[in-house]
mmCIF file of C-alpha atoms in Angstrom:
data_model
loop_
_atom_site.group_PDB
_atom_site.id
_atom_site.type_symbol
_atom_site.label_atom_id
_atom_site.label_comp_id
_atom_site.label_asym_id
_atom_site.label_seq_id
_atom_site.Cartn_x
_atom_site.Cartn_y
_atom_site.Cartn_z
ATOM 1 C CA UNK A 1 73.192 127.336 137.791
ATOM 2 C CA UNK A 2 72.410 130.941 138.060
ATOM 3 C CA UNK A 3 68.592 130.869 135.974
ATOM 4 C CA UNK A 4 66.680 133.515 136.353
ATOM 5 C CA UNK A 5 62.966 132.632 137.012
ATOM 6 C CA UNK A 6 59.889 135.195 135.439
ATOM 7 C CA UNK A 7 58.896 136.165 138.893
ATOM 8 C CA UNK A 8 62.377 136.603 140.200
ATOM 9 C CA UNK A 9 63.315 138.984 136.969
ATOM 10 C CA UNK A 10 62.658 142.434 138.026
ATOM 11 C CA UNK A 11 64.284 141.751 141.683
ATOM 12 C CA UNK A 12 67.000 140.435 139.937
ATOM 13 C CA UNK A 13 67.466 143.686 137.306
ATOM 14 C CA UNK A 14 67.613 145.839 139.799
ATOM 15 C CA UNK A 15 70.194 143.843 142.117
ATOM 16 C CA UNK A 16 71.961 141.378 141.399
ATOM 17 C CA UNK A 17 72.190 141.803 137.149
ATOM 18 C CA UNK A 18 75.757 143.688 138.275
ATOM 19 C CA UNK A 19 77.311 140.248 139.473
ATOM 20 C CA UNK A 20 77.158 139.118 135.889
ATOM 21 C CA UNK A 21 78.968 139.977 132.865
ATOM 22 C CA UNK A 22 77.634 137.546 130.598
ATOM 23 C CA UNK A 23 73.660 136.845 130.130
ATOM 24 C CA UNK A 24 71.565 134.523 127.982
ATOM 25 C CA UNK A 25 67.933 135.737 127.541
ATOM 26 C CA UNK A 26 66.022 132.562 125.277
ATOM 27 C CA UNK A 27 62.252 131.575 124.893
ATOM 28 C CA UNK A 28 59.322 131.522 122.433
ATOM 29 C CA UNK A 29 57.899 135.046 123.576
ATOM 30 C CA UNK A 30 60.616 136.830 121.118
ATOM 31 C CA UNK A 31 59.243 140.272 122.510
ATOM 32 C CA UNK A 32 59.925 139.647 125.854
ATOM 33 C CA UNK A 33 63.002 138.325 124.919
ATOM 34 C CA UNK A 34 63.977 141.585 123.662
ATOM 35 C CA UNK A 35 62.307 143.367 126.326
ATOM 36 C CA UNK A 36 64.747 142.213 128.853
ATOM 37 C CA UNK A 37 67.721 142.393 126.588
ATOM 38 C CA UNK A 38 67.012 145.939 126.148
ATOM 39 C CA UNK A 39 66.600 146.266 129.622
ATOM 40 C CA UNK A 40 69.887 144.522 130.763
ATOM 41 C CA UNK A 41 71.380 146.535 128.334
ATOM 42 C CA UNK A 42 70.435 149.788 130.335
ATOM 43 C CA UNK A 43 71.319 148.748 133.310
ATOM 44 C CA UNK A 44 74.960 147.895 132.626
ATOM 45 C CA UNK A 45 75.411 151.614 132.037
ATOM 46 C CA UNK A 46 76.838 151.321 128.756
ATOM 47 C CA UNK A 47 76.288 154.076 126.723
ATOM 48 C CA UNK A 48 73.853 152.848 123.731
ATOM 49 C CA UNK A 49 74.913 155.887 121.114
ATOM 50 C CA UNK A 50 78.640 155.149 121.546
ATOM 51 C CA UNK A 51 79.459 152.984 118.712
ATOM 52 C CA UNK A 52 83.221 152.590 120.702
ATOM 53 C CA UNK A 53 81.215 150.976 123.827
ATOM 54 C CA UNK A 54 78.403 149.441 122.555
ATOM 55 C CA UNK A 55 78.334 146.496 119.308
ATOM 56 C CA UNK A 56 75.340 144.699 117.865
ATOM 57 C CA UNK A 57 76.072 142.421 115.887
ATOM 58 C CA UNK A 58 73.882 139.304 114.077
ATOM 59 C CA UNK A 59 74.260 135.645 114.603
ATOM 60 C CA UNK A 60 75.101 135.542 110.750
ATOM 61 C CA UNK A 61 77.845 138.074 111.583
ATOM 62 C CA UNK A 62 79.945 134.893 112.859
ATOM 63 C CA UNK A 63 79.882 132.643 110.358
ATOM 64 C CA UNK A 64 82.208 133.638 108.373
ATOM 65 C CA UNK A 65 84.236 134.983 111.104
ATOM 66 C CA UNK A 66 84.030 132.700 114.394
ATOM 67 C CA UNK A 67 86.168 133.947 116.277
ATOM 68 C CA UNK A 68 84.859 137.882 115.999
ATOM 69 C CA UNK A 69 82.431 136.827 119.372
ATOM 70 C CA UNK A 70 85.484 136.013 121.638
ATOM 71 C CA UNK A 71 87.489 138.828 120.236
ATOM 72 C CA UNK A 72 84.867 141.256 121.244
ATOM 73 C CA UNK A 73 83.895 140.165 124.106
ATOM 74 C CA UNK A 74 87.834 140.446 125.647
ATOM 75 C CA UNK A 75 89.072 143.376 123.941
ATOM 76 C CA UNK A 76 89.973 146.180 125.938
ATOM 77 C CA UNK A 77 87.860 149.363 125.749
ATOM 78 C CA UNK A 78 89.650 152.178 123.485
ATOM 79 C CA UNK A 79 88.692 155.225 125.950
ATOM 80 C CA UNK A 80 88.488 152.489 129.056
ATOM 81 C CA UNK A 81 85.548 150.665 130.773
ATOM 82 C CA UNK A 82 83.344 147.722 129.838
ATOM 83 C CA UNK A 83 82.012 147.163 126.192
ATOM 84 C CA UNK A 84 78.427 146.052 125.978
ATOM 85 C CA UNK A 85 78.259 143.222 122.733
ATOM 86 C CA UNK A 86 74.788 142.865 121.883
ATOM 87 C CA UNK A 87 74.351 139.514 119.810
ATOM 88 C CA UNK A 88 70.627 138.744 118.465
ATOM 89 C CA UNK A 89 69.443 135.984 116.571
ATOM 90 C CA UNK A 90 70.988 133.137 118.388
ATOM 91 C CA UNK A 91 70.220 129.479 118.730
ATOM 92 C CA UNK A 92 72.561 126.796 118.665
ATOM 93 C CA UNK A 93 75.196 127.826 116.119
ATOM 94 C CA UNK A 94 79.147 126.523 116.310
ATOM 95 C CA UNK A 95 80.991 129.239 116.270
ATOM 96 C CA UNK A 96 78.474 131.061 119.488
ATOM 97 C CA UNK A 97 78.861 127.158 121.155
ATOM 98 C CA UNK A 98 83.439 127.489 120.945
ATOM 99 C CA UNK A 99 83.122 130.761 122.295
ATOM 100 C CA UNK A 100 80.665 130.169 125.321
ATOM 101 C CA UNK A 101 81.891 127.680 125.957
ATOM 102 C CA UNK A 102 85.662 129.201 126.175
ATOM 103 C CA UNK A 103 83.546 132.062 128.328
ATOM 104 C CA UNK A 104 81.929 129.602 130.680
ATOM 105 C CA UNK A 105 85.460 127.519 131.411
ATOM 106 C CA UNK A 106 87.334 131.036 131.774
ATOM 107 C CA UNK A 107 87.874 133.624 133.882
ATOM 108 C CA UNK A 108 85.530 136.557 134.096
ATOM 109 C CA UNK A 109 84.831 138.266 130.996
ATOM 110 C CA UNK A 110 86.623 142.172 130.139
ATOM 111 C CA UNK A 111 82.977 143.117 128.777
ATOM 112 C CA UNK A 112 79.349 142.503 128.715
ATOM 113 C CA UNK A 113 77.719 140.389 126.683
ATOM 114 C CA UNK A 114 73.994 139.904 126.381
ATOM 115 C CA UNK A 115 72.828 136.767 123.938
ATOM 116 C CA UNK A 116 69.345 137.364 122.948
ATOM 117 C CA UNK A 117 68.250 133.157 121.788
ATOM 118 C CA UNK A 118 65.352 131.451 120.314
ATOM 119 C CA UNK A 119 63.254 128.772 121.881
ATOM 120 C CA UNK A 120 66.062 126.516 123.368
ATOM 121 C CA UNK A 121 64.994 122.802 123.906
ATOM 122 C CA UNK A 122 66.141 121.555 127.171
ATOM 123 C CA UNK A 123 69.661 119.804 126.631
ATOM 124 C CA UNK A 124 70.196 121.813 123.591
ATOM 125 C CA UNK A 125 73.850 123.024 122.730
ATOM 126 C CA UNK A 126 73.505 126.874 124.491
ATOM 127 C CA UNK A 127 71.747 125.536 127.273
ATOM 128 C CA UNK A 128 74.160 122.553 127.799
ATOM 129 C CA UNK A 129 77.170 125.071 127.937
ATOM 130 C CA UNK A 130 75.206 128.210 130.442
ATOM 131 C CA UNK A 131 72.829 126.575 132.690
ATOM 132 C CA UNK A 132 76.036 124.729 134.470
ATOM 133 C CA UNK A 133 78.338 128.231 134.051
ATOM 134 C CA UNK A 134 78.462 130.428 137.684
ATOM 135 C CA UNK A 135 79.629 133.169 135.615
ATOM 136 C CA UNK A 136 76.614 133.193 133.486
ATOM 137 C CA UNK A 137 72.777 134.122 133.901
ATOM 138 C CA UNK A 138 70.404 132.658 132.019
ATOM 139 C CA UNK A 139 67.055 133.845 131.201
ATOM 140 C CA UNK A 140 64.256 131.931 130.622
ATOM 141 C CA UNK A 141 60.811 133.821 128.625
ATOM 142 C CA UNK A 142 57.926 132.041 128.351
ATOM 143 C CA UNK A 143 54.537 133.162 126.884
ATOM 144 C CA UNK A 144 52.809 135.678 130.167
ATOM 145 C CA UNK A 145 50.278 134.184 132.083
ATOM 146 C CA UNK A 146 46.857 135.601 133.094
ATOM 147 C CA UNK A 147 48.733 136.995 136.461
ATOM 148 C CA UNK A 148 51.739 139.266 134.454
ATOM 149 C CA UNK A 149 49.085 139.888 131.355
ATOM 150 C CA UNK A 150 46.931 141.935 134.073
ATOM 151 C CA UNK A 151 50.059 143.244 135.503
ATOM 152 C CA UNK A 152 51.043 144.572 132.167
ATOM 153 C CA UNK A 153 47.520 146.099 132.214
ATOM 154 C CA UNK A 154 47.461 147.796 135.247
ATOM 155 C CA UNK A 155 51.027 149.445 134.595
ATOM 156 C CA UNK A 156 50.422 150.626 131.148
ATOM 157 C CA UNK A 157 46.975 152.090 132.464
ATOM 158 C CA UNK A 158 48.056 153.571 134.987
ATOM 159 C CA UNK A 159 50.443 155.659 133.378
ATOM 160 C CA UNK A 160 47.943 156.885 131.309
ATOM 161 C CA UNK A 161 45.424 157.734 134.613
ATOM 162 C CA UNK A 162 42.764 154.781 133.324
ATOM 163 C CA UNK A 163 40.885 152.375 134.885
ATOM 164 C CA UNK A 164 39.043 149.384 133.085
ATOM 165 C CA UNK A 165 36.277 147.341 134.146
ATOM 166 C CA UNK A 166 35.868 143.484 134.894
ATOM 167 C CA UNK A 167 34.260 142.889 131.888
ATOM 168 C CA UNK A 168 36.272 145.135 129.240
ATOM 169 C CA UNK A 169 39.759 143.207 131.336
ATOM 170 C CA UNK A 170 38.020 140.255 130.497
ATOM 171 C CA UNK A 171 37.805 140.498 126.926
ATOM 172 C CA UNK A 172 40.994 142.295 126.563
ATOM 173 C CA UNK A 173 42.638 139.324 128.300
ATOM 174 C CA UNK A 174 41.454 137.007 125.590
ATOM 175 C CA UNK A 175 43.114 139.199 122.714
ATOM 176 C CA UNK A 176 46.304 139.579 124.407
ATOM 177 C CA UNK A 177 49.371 137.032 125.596
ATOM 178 C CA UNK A 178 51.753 134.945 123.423
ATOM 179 C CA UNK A 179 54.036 137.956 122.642
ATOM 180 C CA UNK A 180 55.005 140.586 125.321
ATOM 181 C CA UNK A 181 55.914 143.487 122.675
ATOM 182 C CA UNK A 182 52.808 142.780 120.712
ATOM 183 C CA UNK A 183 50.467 142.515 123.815
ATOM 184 C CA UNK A 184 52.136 146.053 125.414
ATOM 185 C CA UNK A 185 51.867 147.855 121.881
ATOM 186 C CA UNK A 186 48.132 146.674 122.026
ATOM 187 C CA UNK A 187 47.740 148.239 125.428
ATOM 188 C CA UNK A 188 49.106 151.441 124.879
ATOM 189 C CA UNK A 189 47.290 151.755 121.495
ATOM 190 C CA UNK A 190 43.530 151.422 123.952
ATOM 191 C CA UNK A 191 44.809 153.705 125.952
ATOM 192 C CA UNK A 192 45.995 156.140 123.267
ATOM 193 C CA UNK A 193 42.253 155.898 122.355
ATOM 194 C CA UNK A 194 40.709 156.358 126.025
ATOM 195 C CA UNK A 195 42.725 159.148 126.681
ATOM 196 C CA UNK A 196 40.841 161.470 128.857
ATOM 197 C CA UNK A 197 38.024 159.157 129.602
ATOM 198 C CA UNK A 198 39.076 157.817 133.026
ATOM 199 C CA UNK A 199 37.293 154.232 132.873
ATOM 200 C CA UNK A 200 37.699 151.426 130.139
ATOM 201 C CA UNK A 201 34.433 149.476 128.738
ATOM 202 C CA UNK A 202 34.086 146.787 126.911
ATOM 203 C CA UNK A 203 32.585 148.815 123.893
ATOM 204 C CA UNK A 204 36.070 150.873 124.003
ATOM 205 C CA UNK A 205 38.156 147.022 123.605
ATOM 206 C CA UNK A 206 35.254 146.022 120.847
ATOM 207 C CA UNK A 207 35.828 149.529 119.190
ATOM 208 C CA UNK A 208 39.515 149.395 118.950
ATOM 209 C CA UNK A 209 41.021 146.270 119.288
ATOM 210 C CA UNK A 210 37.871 144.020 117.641
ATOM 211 C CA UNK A 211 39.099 145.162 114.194
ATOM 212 C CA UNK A 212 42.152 143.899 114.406
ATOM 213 C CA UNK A 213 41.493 140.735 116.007
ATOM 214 C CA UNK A 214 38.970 140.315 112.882
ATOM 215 C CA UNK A 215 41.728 139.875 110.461
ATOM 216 C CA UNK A 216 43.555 137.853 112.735
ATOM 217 C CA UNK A 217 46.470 135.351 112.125
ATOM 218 C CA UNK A 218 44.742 132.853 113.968
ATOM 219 C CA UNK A 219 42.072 131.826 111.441
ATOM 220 C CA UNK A 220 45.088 131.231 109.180
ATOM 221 C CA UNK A 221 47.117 129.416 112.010
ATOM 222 C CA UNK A 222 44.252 126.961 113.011
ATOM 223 C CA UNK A 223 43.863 126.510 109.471
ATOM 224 C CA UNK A 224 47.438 124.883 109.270
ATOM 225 C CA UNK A 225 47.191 123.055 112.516
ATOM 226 C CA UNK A 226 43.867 121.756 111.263
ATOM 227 C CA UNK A 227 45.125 120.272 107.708
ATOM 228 C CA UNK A 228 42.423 122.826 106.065
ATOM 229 C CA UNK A 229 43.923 124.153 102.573
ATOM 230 C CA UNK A 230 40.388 125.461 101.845
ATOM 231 C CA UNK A 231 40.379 127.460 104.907
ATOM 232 C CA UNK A 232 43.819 128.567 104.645
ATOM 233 C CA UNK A 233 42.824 130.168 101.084
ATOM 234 C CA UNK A 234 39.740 131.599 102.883
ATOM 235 C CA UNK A 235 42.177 133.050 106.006
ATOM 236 C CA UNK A 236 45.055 134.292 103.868
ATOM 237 C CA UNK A 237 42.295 135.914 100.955
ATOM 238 C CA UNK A 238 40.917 137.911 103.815
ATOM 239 C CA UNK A 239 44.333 139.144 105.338
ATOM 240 C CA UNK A 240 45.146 140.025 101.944
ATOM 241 C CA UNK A 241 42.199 142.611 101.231
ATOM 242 C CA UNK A 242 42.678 143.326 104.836
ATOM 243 C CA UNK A 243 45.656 144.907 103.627
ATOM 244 C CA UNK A 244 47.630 143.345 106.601
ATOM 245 C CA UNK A 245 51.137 141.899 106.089
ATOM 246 C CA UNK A 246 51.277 138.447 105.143
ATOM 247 C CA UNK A 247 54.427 137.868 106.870
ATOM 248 C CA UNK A 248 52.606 138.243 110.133
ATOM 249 C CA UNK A 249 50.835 135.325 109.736
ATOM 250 C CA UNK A 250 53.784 133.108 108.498
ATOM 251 C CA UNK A 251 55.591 135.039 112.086
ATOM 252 C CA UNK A 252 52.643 133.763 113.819
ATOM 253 C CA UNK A 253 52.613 130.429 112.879
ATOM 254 C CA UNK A 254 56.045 130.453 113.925
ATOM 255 C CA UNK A 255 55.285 130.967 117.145
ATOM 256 C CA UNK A 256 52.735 128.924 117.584
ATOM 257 C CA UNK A 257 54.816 126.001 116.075
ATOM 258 C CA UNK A 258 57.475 127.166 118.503
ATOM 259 C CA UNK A 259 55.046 126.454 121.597
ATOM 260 C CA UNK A 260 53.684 123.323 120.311
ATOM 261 C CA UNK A 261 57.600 121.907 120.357
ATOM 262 C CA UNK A 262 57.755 123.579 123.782
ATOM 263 C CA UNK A 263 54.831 121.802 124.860
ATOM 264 C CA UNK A 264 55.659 118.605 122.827
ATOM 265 C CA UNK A 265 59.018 118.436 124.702
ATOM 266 C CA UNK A 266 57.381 119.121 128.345
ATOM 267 C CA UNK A 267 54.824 116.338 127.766
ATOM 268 C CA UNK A 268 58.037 113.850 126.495
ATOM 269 C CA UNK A 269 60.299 114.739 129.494
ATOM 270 C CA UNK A 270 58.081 114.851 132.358
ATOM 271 C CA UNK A 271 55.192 112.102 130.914
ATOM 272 C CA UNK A 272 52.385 114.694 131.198
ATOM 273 C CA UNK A 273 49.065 114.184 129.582
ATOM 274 C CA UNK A 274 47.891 116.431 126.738
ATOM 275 C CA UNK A 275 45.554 118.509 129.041
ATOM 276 C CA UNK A 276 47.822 118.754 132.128
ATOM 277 C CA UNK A 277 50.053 120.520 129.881
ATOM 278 C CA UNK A 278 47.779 122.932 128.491
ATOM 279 C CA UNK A 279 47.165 123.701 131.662
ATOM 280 C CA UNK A 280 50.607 125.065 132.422
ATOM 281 C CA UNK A 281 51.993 126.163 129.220
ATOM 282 C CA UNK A 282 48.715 126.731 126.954
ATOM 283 C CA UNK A 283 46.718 128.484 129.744
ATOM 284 C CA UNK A 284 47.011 131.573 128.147
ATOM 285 C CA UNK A 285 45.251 130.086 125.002
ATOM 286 C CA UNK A 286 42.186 131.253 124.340
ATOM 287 C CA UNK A 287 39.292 129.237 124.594
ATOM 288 C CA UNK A 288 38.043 128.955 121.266
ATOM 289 C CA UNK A 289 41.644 127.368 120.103
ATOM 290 C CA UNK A 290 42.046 124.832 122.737
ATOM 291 C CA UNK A 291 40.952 122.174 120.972
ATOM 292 C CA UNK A 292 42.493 122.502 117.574
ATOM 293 C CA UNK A 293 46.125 123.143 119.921
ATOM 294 C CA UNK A 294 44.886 120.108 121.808
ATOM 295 C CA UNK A 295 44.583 117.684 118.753
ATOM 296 C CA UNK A 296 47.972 119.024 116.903
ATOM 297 C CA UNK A 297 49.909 118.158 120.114
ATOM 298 C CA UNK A 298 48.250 114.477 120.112
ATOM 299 C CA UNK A 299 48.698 114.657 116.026
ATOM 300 C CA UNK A 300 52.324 116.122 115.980
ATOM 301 C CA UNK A 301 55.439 114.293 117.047
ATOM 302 C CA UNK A 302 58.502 116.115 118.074
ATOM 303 C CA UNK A 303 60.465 115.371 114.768
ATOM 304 C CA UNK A 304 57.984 116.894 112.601
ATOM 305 C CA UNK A 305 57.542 119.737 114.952
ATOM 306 C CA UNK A 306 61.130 120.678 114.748
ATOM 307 C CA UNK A 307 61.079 120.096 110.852
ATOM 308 C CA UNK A 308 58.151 122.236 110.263
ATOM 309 C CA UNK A 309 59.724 125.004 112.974
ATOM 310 C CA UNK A 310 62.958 125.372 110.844
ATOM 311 C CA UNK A 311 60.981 125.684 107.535
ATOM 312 C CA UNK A 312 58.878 128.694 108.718
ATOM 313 C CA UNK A 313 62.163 129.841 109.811
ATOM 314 C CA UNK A 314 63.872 129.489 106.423
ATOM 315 C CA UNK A 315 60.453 131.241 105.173
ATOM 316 C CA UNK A 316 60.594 134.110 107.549
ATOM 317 C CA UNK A 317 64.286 134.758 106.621
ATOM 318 C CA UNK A 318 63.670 134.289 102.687
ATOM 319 C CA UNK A 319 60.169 136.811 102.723
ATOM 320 C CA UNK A 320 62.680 139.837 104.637
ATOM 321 C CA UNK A 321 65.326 138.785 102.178
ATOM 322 C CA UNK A 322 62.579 139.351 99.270
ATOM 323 C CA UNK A 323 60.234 141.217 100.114
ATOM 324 C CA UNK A 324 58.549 141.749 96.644
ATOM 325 C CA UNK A 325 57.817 138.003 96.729
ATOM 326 C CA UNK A 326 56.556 137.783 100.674
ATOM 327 C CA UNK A 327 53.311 136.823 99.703
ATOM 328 C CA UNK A 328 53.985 133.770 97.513
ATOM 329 C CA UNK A 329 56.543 132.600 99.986
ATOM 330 C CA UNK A 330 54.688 132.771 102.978
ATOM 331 C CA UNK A 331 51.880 131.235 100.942
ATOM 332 C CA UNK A 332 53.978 128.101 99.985
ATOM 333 C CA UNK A 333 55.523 127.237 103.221
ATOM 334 C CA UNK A 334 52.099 127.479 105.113
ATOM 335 C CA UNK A 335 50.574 125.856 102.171
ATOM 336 C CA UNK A 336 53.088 122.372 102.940
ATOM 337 C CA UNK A 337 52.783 122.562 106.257
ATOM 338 C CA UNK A 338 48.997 122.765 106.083
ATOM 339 C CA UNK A 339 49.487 119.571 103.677
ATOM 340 C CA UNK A 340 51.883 117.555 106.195
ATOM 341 C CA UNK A 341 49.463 118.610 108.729
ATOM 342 C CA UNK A 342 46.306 116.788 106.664
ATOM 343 C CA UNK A 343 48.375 113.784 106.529
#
């Protein structure tokens, strides 16, 4: 089994990504997910504006053709040299399952293929086909903890010629995490604003980052987890004057959902206690939330975990599908879950 561990990834992008042709990159951090699709995707050397050696295509994009994945993945190159297929969106689908697992049982691939996947449970259909495969690396992303959340720090700083102090790290620390492309973009936006000023305080985090967090998802989130319709009015009323998407909080709930069937599945497999776990997997969980995370994961079974995952799913897809009624839709599904979660 050729997996890929987070502290072995850069090593492993720099040498030994070029022994692979075929990569599956899955977790509930979707931004590092794409983070090191994108930069797999460089270091094949495939040009990225050459629509003859490079194809993205959708998960959807297979299902009503199943057999466009294999096709693409062994055609020959019109001016010569590898293709790069790009495929996004990814969980446990048929038609990806026949043609990985015709890829894992074959000979090496004629191009490169990069999978970008969901949260895969362990034993789940992708997993079940690449974890076993030699010819394929698999990529596991998991939420950063508090060791690569300062190391994101420190680079992004750095490039800007800033330093930050204990404190100011501190409380920065407890706004970032769950999301790598969120947490960088966060980063680089402080030190957009500290340009110039060589050290970070806490005032600058309060200043720039404070307003944010005061509209935040998670008031809406706990909300749900909690069973509390009256506070889920309250949360969603005040991203809604906020002028702040609506859809971010129905994507955040996602994810949150998506690391309490994570969790869930841990504590099943390996017979862990609810706080051993949140040890491991919910350290980077701010304080504050602890307990409301700790009570849905003794509330929650797995079933209902999964059920309420693939509804905020079908939500997410519906609200970019119509995005005049976002608001109402993302209303309704939180609205039932918040219900099943009272119950």
């Amino acid at each position: 089994m050729a997996e890929i561990k987070s502290h072995e990834f850069d090593r492993f992008a720099e040498k030994g990504a070029e022994l692979y042709r075929i990569f599956v990159i899955y977790g509930p951090d979707r931004g590092l997910v794409s983070e090191r699709a994108a930069l797999l995707a460089r270091k094949t050397g495939v040009s990225q504006d050459d629509p003859f050696a490079m194809l993205k295509i959708d998960i959807s994009d297979l299902q009503g053709d199943p057999g466009k994945l294999l096709d693409e993945v062994n055609a020959l190159g019109l001016f010569g040299g590898s293709k790069l297929i790009w495929l996004r969106g990814a969980a446990n689908e048929k038609p990806l399952l026949d043609a990985m697992q015709v890829l894992a049982d074959g000979p090496a691939a004629a191009n490169i293929l990069i999978v970008e996947a969901g949260d895969l449970k362990k034993g789940s259909g992708l997993r079940k086909i690449a974890e076993p495969a030699k010819s394929i690396a698999i990529i596991p992303c998991y939420a950063d903890d508090i060791k690569a959340l300062n190391g994101l720090i420190d680079t992004e700083l750095a490039s800007e010629g800033l330093r930050i102090s204990s404190a100011a790290r501190q409380k920065l620390l407890d706004l970032l995490g769950g999301d790598r492309a969120a947490s960088r973009n966060e980063i680089r936006k402080l030190a957009l604003y500290c340009r110039g000023q060589g050290v970070i305080e806490e005032g600058h985090i309060e200043e720039i980052i404070g307003d944010a967090s005061s509209v935040s998802s998670d008031e809406a989130v706990d909300a749900v987890l909690s069973g509390d319709l009256p506070g889920l009015h309250r949360a969603i009323q005040k991203v809604l004057s906020s002028k702040t998407p609506v859809f971010l909080v129905l994507q955040s709930c996602l994810k949150q959902f998506q690391m309490l069937d994570l969790m869930k599945a841990e504590m099943e497999e390996k017979k862990l206690p609810v706080a051993q776990v949140m040890m491991t997997l919910g350290r980077h969980i701010h304080f504050r939330r602890k307990p409301i995370i700790e009570k849905a994961l003794r509330s929650w079974n797995s079933q209902a975990l999964s059920r309420e995952t693939e509804r905020l799913q079908a939500a997410v897809l519906t609200s970019r599908q119509k995005q005049s009624l976002e608001p109402s839709i993302a209303f309704h599904a939180l609205m039932a879950i918040t219900i099943q979660s009272s119950r």
